[in-house]
Every structure is written in C-alpha cells, then in structure tokens.
XYZ file of C-alpha atoms in Angstrom:
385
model
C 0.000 0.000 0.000
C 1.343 3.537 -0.954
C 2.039 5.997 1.394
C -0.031 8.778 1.755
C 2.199 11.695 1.097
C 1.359 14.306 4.072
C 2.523 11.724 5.970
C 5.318 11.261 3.779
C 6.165 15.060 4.854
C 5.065 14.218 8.854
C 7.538 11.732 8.433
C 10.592 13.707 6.760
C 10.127 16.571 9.029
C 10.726 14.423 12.084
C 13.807 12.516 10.930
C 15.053 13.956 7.706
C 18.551 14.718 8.184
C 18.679 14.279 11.934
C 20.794 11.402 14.108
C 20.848 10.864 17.432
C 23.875 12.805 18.933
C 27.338 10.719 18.340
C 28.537 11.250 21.209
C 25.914 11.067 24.337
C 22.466 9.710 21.992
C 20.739 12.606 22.506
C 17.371 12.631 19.925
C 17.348 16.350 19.828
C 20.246 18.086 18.137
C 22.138 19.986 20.717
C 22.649 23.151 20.671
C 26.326 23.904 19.630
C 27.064 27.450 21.454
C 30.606 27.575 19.642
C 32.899 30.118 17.780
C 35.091 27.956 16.172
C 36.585 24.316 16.216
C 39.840 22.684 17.022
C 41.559 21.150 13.989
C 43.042 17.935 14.069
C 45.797 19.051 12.054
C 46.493 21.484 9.465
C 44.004 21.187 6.496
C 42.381 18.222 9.137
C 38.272 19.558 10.403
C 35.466 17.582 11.126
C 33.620 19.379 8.891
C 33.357 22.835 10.597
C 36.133 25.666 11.370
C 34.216 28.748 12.244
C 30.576 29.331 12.642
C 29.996 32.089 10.556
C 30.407 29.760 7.629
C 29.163 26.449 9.512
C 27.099 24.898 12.910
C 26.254 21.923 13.214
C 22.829 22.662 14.896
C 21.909 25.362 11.925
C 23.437 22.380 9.791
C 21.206 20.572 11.082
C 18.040 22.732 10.923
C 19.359 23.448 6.970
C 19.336 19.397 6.664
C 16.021 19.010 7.607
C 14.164 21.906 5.944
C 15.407 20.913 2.985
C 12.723 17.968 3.385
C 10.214 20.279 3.455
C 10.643 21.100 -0.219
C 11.993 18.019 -1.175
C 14.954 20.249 -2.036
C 18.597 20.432 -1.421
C 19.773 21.705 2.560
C 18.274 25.230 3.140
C 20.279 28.012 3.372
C 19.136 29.565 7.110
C 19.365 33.345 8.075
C 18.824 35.581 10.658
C 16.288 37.279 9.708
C 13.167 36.496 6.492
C 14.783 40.245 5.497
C 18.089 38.798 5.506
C 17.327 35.976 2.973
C 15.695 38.461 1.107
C 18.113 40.139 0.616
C 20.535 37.514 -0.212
C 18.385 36.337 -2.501
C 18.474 39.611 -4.899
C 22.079 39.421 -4.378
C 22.164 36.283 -5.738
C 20.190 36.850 -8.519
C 20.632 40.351 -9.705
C 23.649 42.656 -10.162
C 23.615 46.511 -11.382
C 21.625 47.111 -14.136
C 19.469 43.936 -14.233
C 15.461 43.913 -13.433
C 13.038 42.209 -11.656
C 9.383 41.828 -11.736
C 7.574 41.405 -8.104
C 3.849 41.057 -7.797
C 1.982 43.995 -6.555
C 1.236 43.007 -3.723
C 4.064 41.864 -1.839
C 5.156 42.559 2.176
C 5.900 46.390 2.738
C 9.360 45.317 4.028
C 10.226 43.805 0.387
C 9.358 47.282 -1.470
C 11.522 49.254 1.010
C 14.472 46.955 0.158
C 13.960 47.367 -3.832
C 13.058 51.211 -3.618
C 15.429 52.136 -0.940
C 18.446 49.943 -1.194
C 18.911 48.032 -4.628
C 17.647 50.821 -6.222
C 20.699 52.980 -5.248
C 22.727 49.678 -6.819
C 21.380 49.744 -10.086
C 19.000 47.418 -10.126
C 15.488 47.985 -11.195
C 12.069 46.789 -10.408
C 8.605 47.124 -11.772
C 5.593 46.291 -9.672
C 2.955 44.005 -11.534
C -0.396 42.685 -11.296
C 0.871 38.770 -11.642
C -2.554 36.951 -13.047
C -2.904 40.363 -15.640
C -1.677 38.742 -18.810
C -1.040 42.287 -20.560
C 0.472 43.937 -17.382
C 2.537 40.701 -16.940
C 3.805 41.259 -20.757
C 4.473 44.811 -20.574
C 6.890 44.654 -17.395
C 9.328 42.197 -18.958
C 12.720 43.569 -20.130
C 15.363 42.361 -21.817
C 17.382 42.447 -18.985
C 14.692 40.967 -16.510
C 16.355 38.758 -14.274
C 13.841 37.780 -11.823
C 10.492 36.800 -11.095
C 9.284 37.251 -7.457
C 5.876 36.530 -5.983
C 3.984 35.887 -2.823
C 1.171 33.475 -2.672
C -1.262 34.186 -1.105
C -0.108 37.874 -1.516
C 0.514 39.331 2.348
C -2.354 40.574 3.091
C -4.765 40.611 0.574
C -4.398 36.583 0.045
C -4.493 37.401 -4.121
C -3.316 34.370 -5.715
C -0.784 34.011 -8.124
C -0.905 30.633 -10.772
C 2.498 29.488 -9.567
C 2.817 26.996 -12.480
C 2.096 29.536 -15.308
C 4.391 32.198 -13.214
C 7.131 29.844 -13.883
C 6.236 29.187 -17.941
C 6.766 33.368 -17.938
C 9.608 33.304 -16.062
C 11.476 31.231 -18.250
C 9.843 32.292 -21.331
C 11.491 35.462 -20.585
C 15.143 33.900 -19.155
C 14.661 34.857 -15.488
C 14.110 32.655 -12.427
C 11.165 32.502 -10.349
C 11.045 33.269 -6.542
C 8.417 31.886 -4.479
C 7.691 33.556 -0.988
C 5.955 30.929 0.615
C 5.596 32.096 4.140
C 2.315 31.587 4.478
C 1.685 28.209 2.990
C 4.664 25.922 4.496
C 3.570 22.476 3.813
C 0.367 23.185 2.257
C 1.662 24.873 -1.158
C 5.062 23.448 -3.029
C 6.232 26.076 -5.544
C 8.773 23.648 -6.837
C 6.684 21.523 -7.617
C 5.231 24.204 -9.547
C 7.840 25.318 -11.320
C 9.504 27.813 -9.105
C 13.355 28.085 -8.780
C 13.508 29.195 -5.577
C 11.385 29.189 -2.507
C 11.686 31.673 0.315
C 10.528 31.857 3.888
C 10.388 33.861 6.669
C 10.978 30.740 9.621
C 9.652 33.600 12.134
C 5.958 32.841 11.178
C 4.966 29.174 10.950
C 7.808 27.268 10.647
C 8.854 28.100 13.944
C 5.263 29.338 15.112
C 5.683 30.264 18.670
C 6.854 33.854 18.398
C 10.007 33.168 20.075
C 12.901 33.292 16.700
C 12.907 35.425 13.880
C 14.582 33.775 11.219
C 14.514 33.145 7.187
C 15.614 30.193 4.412
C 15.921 30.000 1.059
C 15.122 26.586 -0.787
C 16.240 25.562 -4.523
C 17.172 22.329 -6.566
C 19.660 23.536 -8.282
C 23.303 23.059 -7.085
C 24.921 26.140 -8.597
C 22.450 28.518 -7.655
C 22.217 27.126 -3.894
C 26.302 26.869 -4.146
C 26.060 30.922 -4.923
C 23.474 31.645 -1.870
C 25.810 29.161 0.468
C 28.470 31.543 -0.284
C 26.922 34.405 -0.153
C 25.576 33.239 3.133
C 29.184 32.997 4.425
C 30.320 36.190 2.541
C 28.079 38.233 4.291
C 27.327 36.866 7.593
C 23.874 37.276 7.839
C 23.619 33.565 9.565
C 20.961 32.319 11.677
C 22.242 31.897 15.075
C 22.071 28.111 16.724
C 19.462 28.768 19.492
C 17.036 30.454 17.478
C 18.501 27.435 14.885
C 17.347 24.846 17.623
C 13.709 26.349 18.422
C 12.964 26.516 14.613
C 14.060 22.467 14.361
C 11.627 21.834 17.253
C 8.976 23.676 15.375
C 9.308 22.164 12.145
C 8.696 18.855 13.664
C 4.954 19.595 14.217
C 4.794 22.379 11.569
C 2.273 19.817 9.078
C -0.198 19.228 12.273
C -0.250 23.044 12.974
C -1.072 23.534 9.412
C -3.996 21.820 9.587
C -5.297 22.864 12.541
C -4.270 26.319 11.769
C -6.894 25.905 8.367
C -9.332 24.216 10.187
C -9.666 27.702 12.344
C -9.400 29.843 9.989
C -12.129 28.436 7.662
C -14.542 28.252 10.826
C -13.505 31.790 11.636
C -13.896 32.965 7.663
C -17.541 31.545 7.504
C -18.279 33.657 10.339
C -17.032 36.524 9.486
C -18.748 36.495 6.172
C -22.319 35.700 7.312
C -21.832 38.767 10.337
C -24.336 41.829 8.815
C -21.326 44.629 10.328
C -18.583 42.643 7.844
C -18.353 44.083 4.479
C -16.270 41.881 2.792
C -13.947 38.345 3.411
C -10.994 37.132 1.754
C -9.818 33.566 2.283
C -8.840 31.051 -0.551
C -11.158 28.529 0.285
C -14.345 30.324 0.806
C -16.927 29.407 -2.017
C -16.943 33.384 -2.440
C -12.984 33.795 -2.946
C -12.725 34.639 -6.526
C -9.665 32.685 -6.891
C -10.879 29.488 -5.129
C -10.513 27.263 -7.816
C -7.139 27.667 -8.542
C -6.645 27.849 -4.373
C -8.054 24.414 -4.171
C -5.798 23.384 -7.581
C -2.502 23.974 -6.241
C -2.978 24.264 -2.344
C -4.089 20.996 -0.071
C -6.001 23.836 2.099
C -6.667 27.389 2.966
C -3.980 28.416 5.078
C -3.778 30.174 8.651
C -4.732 33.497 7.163
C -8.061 35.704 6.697
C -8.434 39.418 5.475
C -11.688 41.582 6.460
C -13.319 44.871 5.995
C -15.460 45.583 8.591
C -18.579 48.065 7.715
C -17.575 51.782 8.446
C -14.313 51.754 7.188
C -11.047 52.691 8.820
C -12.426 53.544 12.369
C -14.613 50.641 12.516
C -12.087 48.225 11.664
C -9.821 49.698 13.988
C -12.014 49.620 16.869
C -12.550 46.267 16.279
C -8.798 45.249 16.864
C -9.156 47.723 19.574
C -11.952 45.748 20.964
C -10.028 42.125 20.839
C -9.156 40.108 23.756
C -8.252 36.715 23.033
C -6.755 37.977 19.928
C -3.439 39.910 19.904
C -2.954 43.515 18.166
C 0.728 42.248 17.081
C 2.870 42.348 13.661
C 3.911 38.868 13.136
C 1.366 36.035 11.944
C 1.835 32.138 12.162
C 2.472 31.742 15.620
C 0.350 29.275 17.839
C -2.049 32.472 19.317
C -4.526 34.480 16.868
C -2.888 37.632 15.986
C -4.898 40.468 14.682
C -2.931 43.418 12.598
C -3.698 46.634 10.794
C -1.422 46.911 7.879
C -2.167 50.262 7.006
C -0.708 51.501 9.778
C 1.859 48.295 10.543
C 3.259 45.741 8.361
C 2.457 47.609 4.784
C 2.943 51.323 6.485
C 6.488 51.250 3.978
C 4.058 51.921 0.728
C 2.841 54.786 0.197
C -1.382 55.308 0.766
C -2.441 55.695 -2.840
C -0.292 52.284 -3.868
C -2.226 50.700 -0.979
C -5.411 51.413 -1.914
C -4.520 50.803 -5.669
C -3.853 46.903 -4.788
C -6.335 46.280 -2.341
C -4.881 47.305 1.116
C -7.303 49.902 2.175
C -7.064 51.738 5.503
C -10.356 49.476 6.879
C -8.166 46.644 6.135
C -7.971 43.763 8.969
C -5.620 40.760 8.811
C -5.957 37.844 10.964
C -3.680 35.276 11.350
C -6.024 32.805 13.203
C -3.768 30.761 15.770
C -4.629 27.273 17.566
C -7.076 28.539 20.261
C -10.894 26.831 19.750
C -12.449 27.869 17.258
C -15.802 28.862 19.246
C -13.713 31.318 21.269
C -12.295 32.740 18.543
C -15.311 33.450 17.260
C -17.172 35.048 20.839
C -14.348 37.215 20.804
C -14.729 38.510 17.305
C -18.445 38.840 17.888
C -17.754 41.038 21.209
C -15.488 43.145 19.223
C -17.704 43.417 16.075
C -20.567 44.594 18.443
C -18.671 47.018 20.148
C-alpha cells in the first residue's frame, strides 16, 4: 500500500537529516554554542572551522528543511529580510530587473526602492494573473520573477505553475515567498526556482525566533546563496537554529489545525451583517478558489476583512479584541490580529495601498490554535462594540 504523502512530509520533518547525537544519543540536536573548532591538524576539520560559515545545529536545521521542499539543505538566516536580501544578491547585479507582484510585504518594497535601487538594479511592480500587465513589465534584462502566494495581506493568488512558464519564457528565475503556505503549497513543484521563507511565522510558530531560508534544486544557484551566506554573515544563530528544528517537527499538524480555524472563523465573518467583505482562498466566495483548491491541499492560517464603516470601525474592532493579539507577526500558535495600514504595509505609500487592495479598513488575521468557538465570541464582542 502507498504511502499517503502528508505523511510522507510528517515523516521527513521528524527525521530527515537528523541522528541521534554521536557522542551522548541525545534525539534532539544539541545546541552547539561555539565560535570555532579545534583542527586535528592542518588542512584536518570535522567538517566545521568557524561558525559564521558552519554549525552543526543550523546544519542541522538546513538538513532538515530541505525535506520540506523536497529540495537540497536550506540556506538559514537571521532574519526572512536577511534571505531576502541575499536572494536579490544572488540573482541580480547593477543594471538587471526584476518583476515582483503587486502586492508583496511592505518590508520587500523598502528593500527594492530604498536599497537596490541605489545599486542599479530595477524593479517594476505588476499585477501577476494580468496577462497584458505581466507582458508589458518584462525587459530584456529581466532577471527575476518574485511573488507571494497568497499575496501578504490581501491573500491574491498568483498561478504558480504559469508564473514559472513566464519566467522562463522570458530567461529569469522565479522566486516563491511561501511564508504563508509551508507544507500546504510546493512552488517547486510548480515550477519555481527558488522558494523563500520567513521561519519567524509558521515554521517556527511560537513567536520566540525570527529567522529566514531559502530553498532551490539547483546546485549552482544554492552553491552561490551558500556563499553568499558565508560572505556576508547574515547567519541564523544556533538557538534560534534549535527552536525553529523543534517547530518544524509539528509544523504539518499546525497547518492543519491552523486551516481548520481559519475556515470556521472565515464563515463567520462572512455571514456577520457589520462585515463588508472576506478574503480567504477557500471560501466558495474567494474569486480565486478554484485555482486555491488546484494547487494548495487547504486554505492556510490566514483571513483578510473589511469591517462596515471603514477605517475607524475596523480599527475599533482590533481595539476591541481580547483573546486575539494587536501584534505584527502572523503564524504563531495564538490568533494575531494586525492593521497593515498603519503596521506591516505602512512602507508603501497610501495611494499604492489602496490601488492593490490594502485599504485603511483593512484587517488581517492570522487565526492561531485557540478553539475555534472562542475565537469566534471574541470577534463577535469586538464586532458589536
């Protein structure tokens, strides 16, 4: 009998690339707290000289997130910014171009505008699932595709598969940021070159790291990000190396559970008479749904509302929360409830906001583990208020 494959993935998430400690048996990978390692001899390591360029507990953590895209070892950072970045640098150089979906995390349009922009390199904004946009933005010296999906936090889709026929089409790669879909969505699979994450939202998911990885199949290119990696120094460290490898373990339960909220709380919120509007891919409402249900295995942790009234209804709603948290991050265990107007998209400017769908009513809700029938009462108190 075949295996089904989620549990193929509970399974490599558990033990892909992990041993019991050599020397004392230990089933969790210790934590190695170390600068650097004593040689045998001249030219003679076990594998690891200084930990800028290697640990053997990020090792580790690199080993077995690797599994999660069936891809080679990860590449782990300190921060999802810090991949980011590394990932531009190891895909663009002065006068090359990228196209990036419109609707991408604020933080990712500060570091194109603000920083690679001084460096020469270029980058138009596009509607991805517009056709003639799409055509019009690639140059001859496009380099790169990027795209979120579920965009952060509108939830627009992008059709991974056919982002990746453009892509190459037009001789660049394609970049998947697939924070908010870790074990539900597989961009290469799809097509995609390269997957990033930030391992601060559900990878780890207990708001304790802040962390990023990027994920390819292709030896050169993750040969060029390894050394980059080292070049730069933006490493993960191994404690916050060690939580994330304890999260990952149960990331594929969370994932579930974490959809299995969210559609109960989605449903709600769109039959409430003081809700204007839901977004969430697998609502029967979501125009996208039928490519959400083609190339994800669920919805995902996250919802977007507008709440009737506008701006200062939906803010006194999150002002009005009490099992949910007003806080930036998403993915973690507890519900987390965020403007992005005024907090994680407050980098774009308020026209470009409202142009893609990010109004100033705008809630996000990154629905967490709690049941879901208190999730609800407490949405319902706030709504009411």
């Amino acid at each position: 009998m075949a295996s089904d494959p989620t549990h193929q993935l509970f399974t490599r998430l558990i033990h892909g690339g992990l041993a019991p400690d050599p020397s004392t048996g230990a089933i969790l990978t210790p934590i190695y707290q170390s600068t650097t390692y004593v040689q045998e001899a001249v030219g003679k390591d076990k594998g690891f000289t200084y930990s800028r360029t290697r640990n053997p507990t990020v090792a580790a953590l690199e080993r077995n997130l690797g599994e999660l895209d069936r891809a080679l070892p990860a590449a782990c950072f300190a921060t999802g910014m810090a991949a980011l970045t590394v990932l531009f640098l190891a895909t663009l150089k002065g006068g090359d171009h990228a196209v990036v979906s419109d609707v991408v995390y604020g933080g990712t349009v500060r570091l194109l505008r603000q920083v690679f922009a001084d460096l020469g390199v270029a980058a138009t904004f596009v509607d991805p699932g517009d056709p003639a946009a799409l055509a019009a933005a690639w140059r001859p010296e496009t380099r790169l595709f990027l795209v979120e999906s579920p965009a952060n936090p509108t939830l627009k889709l992008t059709d991974l598969a056919a982002a990746a026929a453009a892509a190459h089409a037009a001789g660049a790669l394609l970049a998947v940021d697939n924070t908010l879909l870790p074990s539900i969505q597989e961009p290469l699979e799809l097509g995609a070159d390269i997957v990033l994450y930030s391992t601060t939202k559900y990878i780890e998911g207990h708001n304790s790291t802040v962390g990023g990885a990027l994920l390819t199949r292709d030896p050169a290119l993750a040969d060029r990000i390894r050394f980059l990696q080292n070049a730069v120094g933006c490493i993960q460290a191994p404690f916050e190396a060690w939580l994330t490898l304890r999260g990952l373990k149960t990331l594929p339960l969370r994932m579930e559970r974490h959809a299995q909220n969210a559609l109960a709380v989605a449903r709600f919120l769109e039959s409430h008479p003081r809700v204007e509007r839901v977004a969430y891919p697998f609502l029967d409402s979501f125009p996208q749904v039928e490519l959400a249900r083609r190339q994800q295995k669920n919805g995902g942790g996250m919802i977007a509302f507008e709440v009737f009234g506008g701006s200062e209804a939906g803010i006194r709603v999150m002002n009005s929360v009490s099992l949910c948290s007003l806080a930036e991050n998403l993915g973690a265990v507890e519900t987390l409830i965020t403007h992005p107007a005024t907090m994680t998209h407050a980098p774009i400017p308020a026209a470009e906001r409202a142009a893609i769908g990010i109004g100033d009513g705008l809630v996000r809700l990154s629905v967490g583990l709690e049941d879901p029938n208190d999730l609800i009462a407490d949405l319902e108190r706030a709504l009411q208020s």
